[in-house]
Coordinates of C-alpha atoms in Angstrom, one line a residue:
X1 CA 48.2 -38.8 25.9
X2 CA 44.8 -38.0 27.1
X3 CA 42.3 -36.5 25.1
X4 CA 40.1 -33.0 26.0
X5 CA 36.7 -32.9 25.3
X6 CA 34.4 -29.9 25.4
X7 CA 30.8 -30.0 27.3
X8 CA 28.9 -29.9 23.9
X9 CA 31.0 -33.2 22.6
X10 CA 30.4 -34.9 26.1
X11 CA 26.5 -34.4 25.7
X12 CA 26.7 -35.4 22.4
X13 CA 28.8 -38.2 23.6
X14 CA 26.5 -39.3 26.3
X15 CA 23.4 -39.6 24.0
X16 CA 25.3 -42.4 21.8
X17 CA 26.9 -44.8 24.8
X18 CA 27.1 -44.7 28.5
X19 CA 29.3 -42.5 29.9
X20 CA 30.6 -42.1 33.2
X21 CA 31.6 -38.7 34.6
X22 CA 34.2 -38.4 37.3
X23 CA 33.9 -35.6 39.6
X24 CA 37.8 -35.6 41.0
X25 CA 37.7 -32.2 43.2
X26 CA 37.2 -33.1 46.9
X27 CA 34.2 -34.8 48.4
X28 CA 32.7 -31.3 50.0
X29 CA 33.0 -29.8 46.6
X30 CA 31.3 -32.7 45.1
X31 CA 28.6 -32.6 47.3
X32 CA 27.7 -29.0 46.9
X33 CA 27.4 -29.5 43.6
X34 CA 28.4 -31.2 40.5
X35 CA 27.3 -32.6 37.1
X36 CA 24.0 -34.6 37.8
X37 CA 25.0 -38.5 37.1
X38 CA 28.9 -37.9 38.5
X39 CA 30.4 -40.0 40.9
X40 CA 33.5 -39.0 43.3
X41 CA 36.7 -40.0 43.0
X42 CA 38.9 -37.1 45.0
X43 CA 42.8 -36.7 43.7
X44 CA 42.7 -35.1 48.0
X45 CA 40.0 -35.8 50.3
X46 CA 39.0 -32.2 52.3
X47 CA 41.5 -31.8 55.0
X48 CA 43.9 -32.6 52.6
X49 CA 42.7 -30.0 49.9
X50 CA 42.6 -27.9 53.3
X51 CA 46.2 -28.0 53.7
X52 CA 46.8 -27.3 50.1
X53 CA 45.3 -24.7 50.0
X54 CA 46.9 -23.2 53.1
X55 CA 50.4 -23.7 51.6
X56 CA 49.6 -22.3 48.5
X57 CA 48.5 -19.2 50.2
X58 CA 51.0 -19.1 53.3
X59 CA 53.9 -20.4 51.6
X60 CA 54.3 -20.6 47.4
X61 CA 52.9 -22.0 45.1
X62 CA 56.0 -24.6 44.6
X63 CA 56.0 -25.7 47.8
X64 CA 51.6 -26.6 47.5
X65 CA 52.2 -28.8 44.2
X66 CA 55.2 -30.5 46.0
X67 CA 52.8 -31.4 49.1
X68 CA 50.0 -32.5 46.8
X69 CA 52.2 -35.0 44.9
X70 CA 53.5 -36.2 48.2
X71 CA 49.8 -36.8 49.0
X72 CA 48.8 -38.0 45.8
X73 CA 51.5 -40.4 45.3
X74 CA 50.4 -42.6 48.3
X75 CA 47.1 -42.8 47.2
X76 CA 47.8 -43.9 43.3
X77 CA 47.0 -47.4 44.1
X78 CA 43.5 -47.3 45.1
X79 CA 43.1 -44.5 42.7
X80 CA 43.5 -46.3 40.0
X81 CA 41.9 -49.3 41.6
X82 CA 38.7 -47.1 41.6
X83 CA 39.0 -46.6 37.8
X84 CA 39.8 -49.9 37.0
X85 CA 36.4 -51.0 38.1
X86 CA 34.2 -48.4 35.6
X87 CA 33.5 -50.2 32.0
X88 CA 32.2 -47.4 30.0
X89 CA 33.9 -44.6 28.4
X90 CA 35.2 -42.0 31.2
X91 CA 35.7 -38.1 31.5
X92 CA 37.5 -36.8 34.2
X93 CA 36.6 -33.1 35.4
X94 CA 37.5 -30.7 38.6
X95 CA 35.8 -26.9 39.1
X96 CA 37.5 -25.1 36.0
X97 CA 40.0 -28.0 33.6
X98 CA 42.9 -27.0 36.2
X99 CA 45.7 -29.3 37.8
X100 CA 43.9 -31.9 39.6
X101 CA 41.9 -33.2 36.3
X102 CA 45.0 -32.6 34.6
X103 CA 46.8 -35.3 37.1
X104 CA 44.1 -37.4 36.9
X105 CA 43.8 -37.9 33.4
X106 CA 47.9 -38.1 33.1
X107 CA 47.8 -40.9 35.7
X108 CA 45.2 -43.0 34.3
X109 CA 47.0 -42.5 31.0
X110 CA 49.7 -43.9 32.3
X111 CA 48.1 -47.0 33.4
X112 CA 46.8 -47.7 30.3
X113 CA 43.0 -46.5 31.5
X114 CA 41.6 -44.1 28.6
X115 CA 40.0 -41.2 30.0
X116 CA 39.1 -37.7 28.7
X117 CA 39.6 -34.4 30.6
X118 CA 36.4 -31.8 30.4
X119 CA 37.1 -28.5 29.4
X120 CA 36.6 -25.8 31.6
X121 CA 35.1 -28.6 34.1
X122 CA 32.4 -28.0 36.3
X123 CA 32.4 -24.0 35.9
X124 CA 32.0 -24.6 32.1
X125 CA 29.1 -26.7 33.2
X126 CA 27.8 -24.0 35.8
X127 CA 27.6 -21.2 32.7
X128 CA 25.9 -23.4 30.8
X129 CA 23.2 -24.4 33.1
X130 CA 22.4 -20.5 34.2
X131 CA 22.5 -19.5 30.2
X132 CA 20.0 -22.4 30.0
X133 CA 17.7 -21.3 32.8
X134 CA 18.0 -18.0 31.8
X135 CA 16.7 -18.6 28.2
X136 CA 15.0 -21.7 28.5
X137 CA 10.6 -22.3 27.0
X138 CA 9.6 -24.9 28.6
X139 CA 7.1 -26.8 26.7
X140 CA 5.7 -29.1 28.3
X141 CA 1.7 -28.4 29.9
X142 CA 2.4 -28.3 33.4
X143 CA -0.6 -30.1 36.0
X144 CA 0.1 -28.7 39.8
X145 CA -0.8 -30.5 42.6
X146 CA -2.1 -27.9 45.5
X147 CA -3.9 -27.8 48.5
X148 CA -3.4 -27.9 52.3
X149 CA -0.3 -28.8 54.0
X150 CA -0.4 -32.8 55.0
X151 CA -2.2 -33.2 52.4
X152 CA 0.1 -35.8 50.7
X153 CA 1.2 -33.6 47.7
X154 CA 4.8 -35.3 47.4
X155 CA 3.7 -38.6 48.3
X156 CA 1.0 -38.7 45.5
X157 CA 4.2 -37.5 43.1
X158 CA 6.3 -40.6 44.3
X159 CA 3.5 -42.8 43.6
X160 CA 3.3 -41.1 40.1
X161 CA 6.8 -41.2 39.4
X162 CA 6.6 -45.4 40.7
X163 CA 4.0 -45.4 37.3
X164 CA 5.7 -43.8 34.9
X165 CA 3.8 -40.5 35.3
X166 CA 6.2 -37.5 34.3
X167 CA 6.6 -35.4 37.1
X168 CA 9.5 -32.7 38.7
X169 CA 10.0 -33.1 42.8
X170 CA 11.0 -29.3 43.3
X171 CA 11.1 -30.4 47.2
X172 CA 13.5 -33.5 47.0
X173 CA 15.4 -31.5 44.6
X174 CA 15.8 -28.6 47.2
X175 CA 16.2 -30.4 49.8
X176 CA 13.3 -29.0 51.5
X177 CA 9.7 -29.7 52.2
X178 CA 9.1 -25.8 52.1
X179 CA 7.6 -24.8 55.4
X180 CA 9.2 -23.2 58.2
X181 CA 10.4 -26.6 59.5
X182 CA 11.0 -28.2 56.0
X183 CA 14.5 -28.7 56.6
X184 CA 15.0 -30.4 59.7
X185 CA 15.7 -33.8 58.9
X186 CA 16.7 -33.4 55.3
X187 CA 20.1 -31.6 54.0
X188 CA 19.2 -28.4 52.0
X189 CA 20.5 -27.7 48.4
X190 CA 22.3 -24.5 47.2
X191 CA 21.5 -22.8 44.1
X192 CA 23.5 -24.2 41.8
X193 CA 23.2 -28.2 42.9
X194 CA 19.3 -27.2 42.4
X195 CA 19.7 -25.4 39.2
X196 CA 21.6 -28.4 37.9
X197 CA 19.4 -31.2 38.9
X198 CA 16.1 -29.0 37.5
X199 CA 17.8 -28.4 34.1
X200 CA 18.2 -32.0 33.9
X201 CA 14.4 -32.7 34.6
X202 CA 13.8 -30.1 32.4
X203 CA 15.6 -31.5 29.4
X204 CA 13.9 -34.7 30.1
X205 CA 10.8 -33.6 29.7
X206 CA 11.1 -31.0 26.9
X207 CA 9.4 -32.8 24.5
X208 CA 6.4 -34.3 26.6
X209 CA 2.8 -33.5 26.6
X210 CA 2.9 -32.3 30.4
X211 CA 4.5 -32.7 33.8
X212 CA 3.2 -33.4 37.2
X213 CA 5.2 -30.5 39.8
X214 CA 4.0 -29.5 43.5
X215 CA 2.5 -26.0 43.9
X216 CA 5.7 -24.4 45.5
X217 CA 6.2 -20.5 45.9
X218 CA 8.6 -19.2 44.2
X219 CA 11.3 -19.9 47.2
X220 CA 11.9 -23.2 48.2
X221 CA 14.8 -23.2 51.3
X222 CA 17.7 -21.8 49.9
X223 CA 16.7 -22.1 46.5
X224 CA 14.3 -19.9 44.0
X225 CA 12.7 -21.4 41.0
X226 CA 13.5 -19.7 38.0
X227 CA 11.1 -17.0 36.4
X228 CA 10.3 -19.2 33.4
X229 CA 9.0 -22.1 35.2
X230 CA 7.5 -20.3 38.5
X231 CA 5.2 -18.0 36.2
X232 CA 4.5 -21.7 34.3
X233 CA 3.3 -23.1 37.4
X234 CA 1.0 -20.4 38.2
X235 CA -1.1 -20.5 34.8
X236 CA -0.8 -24.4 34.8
X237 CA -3.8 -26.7 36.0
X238 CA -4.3 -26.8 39.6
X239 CA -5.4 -29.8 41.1
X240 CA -6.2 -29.1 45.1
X241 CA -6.2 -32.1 47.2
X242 CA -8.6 -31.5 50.1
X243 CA -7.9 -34.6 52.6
X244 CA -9.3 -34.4 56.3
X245 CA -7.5 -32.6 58.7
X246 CA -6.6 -36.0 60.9
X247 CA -5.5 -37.7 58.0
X248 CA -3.0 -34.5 56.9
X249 CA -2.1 -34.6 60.5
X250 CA -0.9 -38.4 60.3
X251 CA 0.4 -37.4 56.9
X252 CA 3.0 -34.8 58.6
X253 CA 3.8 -36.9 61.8
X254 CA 4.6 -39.8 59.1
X255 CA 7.2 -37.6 57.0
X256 CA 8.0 -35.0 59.5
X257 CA 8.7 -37.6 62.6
X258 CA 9.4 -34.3 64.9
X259 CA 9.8 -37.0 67.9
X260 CA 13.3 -37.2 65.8
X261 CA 14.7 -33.8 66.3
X262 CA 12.5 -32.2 68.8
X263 CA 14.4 -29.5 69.9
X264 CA 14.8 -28.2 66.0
X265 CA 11.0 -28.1 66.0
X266 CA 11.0 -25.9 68.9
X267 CA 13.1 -23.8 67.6
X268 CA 11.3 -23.1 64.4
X269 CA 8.7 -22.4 65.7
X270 CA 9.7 -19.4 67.5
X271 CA 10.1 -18.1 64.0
X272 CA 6.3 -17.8 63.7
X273 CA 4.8 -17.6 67.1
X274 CA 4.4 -14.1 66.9
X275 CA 1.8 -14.9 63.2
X276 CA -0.1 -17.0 65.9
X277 CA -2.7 -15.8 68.7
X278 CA -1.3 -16.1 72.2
X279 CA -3.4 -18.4 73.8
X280 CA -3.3 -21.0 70.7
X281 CA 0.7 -20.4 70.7
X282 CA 1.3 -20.9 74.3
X283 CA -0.7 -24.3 74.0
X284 CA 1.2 -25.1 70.6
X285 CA 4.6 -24.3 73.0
X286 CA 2.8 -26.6 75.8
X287 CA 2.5 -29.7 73.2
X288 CA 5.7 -29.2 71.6
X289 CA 7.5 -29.5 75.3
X290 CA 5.4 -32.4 76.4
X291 CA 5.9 -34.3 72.9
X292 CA 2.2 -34.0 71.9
X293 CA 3.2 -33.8 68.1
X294 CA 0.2 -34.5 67.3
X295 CA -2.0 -31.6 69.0
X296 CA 0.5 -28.9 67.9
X297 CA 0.7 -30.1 64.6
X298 CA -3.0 -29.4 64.3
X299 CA -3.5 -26.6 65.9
X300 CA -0.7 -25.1 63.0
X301 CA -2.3 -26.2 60.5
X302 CA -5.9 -24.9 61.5
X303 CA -4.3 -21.5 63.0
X304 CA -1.8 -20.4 60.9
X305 CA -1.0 -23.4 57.3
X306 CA -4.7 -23.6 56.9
X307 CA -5.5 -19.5 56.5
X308 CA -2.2 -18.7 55.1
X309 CA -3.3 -21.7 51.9
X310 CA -6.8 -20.3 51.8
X311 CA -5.0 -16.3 51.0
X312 CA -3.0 -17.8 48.2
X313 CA -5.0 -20.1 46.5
X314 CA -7.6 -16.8 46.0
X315 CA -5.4 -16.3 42.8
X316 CA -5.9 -18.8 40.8
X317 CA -9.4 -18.7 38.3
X318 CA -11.8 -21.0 38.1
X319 CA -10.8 -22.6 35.2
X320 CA -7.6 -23.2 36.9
X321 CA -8.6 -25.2 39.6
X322 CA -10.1 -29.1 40.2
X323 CA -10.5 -29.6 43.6
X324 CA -10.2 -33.4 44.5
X325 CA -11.8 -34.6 47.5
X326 CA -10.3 -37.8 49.2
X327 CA -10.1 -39.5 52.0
X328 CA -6.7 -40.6 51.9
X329 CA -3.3 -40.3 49.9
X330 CA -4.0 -43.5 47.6
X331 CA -7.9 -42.4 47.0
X332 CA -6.5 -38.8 46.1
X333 CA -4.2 -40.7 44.0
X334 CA -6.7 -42.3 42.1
X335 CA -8.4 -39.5 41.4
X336 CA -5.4 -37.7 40.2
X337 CA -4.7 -40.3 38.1
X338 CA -8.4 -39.8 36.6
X339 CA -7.8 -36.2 36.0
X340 CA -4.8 -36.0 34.3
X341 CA -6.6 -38.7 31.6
X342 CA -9.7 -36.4 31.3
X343 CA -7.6 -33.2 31.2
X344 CA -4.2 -34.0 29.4
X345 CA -5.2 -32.9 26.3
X346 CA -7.3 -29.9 27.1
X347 CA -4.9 -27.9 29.3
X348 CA -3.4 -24.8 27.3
X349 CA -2.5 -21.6 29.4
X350 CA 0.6 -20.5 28.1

């Protein structure tokens, strides 16, 4: 018989030997968010939870558990096939500890594979992470890399993470670059897939000196940062990167590659034409239709990026800030390495 095991066991658990966790819900489910480290092994894939669902409403309840073990039943082989290839300890888990986790860990129990059932699954999981954010000090100094858009904020992160450097990447965690056009070409995070993967940063970090984040507003796509660590942010180090304007231009062609999805670019931009002075937006329109990504990029950025940064970053003190000048991302990485040395140690403004 398989064993249950609660969400404070499994973290306990997971600190002592590798554990993997198996998201069993369907792969839509799993993708709009689980526990960070899962992988997916669906009891039904989505039309199939689909039609469960329907017969469970339309029909009876009888008749929905008949059609999933009809379902089920035809899949056991490669189920269990999937299992069979996992050599650590395993806990099985669907939204709240109900029937599909249940069938799981019978199944496997049957065949011999020992696996524990979360529970409460994932919305056990989801209370905990929102009692966490919700109460959570984090400790950590916090150094916040600012300045104008392009100017390689999120690739000088990358390069840090690639050294060991401790940092949060509030963007690739959102899903989101956070401008007006920061979703096109990336797939946006919900709440609670973000809230998930930052508690996990944030335990990781608890106990360090400081961490390396982006100087994000408080919304991020579809996503808000939490009070705790937004108002940290804004009392942490800023470190503006100031990079010429044709190298931030080249920067934003490089990660944006609008020639990709040029009609999504279009339409965003209506969104803030009206922010922009006529002539300069008809001529932004003009480049955007005739694929100059180049010319409309900077003419946003010195007409409406450029003098919406220079408002904001009027809040900070002096104290606060370091500006870095740089002629490219790896010389303003350089420098940033150079900083956090001199200034690790001094930063305090809890």
């Amino acid at each position: 018989m398989y064993r249950e095991i609660t969400l404070p066991d499994l973290f306990t658990s997971q600190k002592k030997v590798a554990h993997t966790l198996i998201d069993v819900r369907s792969p839509k489910e799993f993708k709009e968010a689980t526990i960070p480290g899962s992988i997916n092994i669906p009891v039904f894939n989505n039309e199939e939870r689909a039609e469960i669902g329907t017969i469970y409403k339309q029909v009876g309840t009888e008749e929905a558990k008949e059609r999933g073990l009809a379902i089920f039943s035809q899949k056991l082989p490669a189920f269990i096939a999937a299992f069979k290839q996992i050599e650590t300890p395993i806990t099985v888990f669907c939204w709240r500890g109900g029937m599909r986790s249940k069938t799981a860990a019978t199944v496997l129990d049957l065949m011999g594979i020992n696996a524990k059932r979360l529970t409460g699954g994932v919305r056990t999981y989801r209370q905990w992470v929102v009692n966490e954010l919700e109460n959570q000090e984090f400790m950590p100094k916090l150094f916040v890399l600012n300045g104008y858009t392009g100017s390689g904020k999120t690739a000088i992160l990358k390069l840090l993470s690639q050294k060991g450097y401790p940092i949060i990447d509030l963007e690739g965690m959102a899903g989101h670059r956070g401008s007006i056009f920061g979703q096109i070409g990336l797939e946006p995070s919900n709440q609670k897939k973000f809230d998930s993967l930052l508690l996990h940063e944030i335990v990781r970090y608890q106990d360090g000196p400081y961490v390396v984040i982006e100087g994000e507003s408080k919304r991020i796509g579809k996503v808000c940062l939490p009070d705790f660590l937004n108002e940290k942010k804004e009392k942490g180090l800023q470190l503006f990167i100031n990079l010429p304007i044709e190298v931030r231009v080249q920067n934003i062609l490089e990660d944006y590659q609008p020639w990709e999805f040029p009609q999504l670019f279009k339409a965003s931009f209506q969104l803030i034409k009206k922010h922009i002075h006529t002539p300069i937006a008809k001529q932004i329109e003009a480049d955007l239709e005739n694929s100059d990504f180049a010319s409309a990029t900077k003419l946003l950025l010195e007409y409406y990026y450029d003098p919406k940064y220079e408002h904001s970053s009027n809040q900070y003190l002096e104290h606060q800030k370091i500006i870095i000048k740089a002629m490219d991302v790896e010389d303003a990485f350089q420098k940033v390495l150079k900083e956090i040395a001199l200034n690790h140690s001094k930063i305090n403004y809890n």
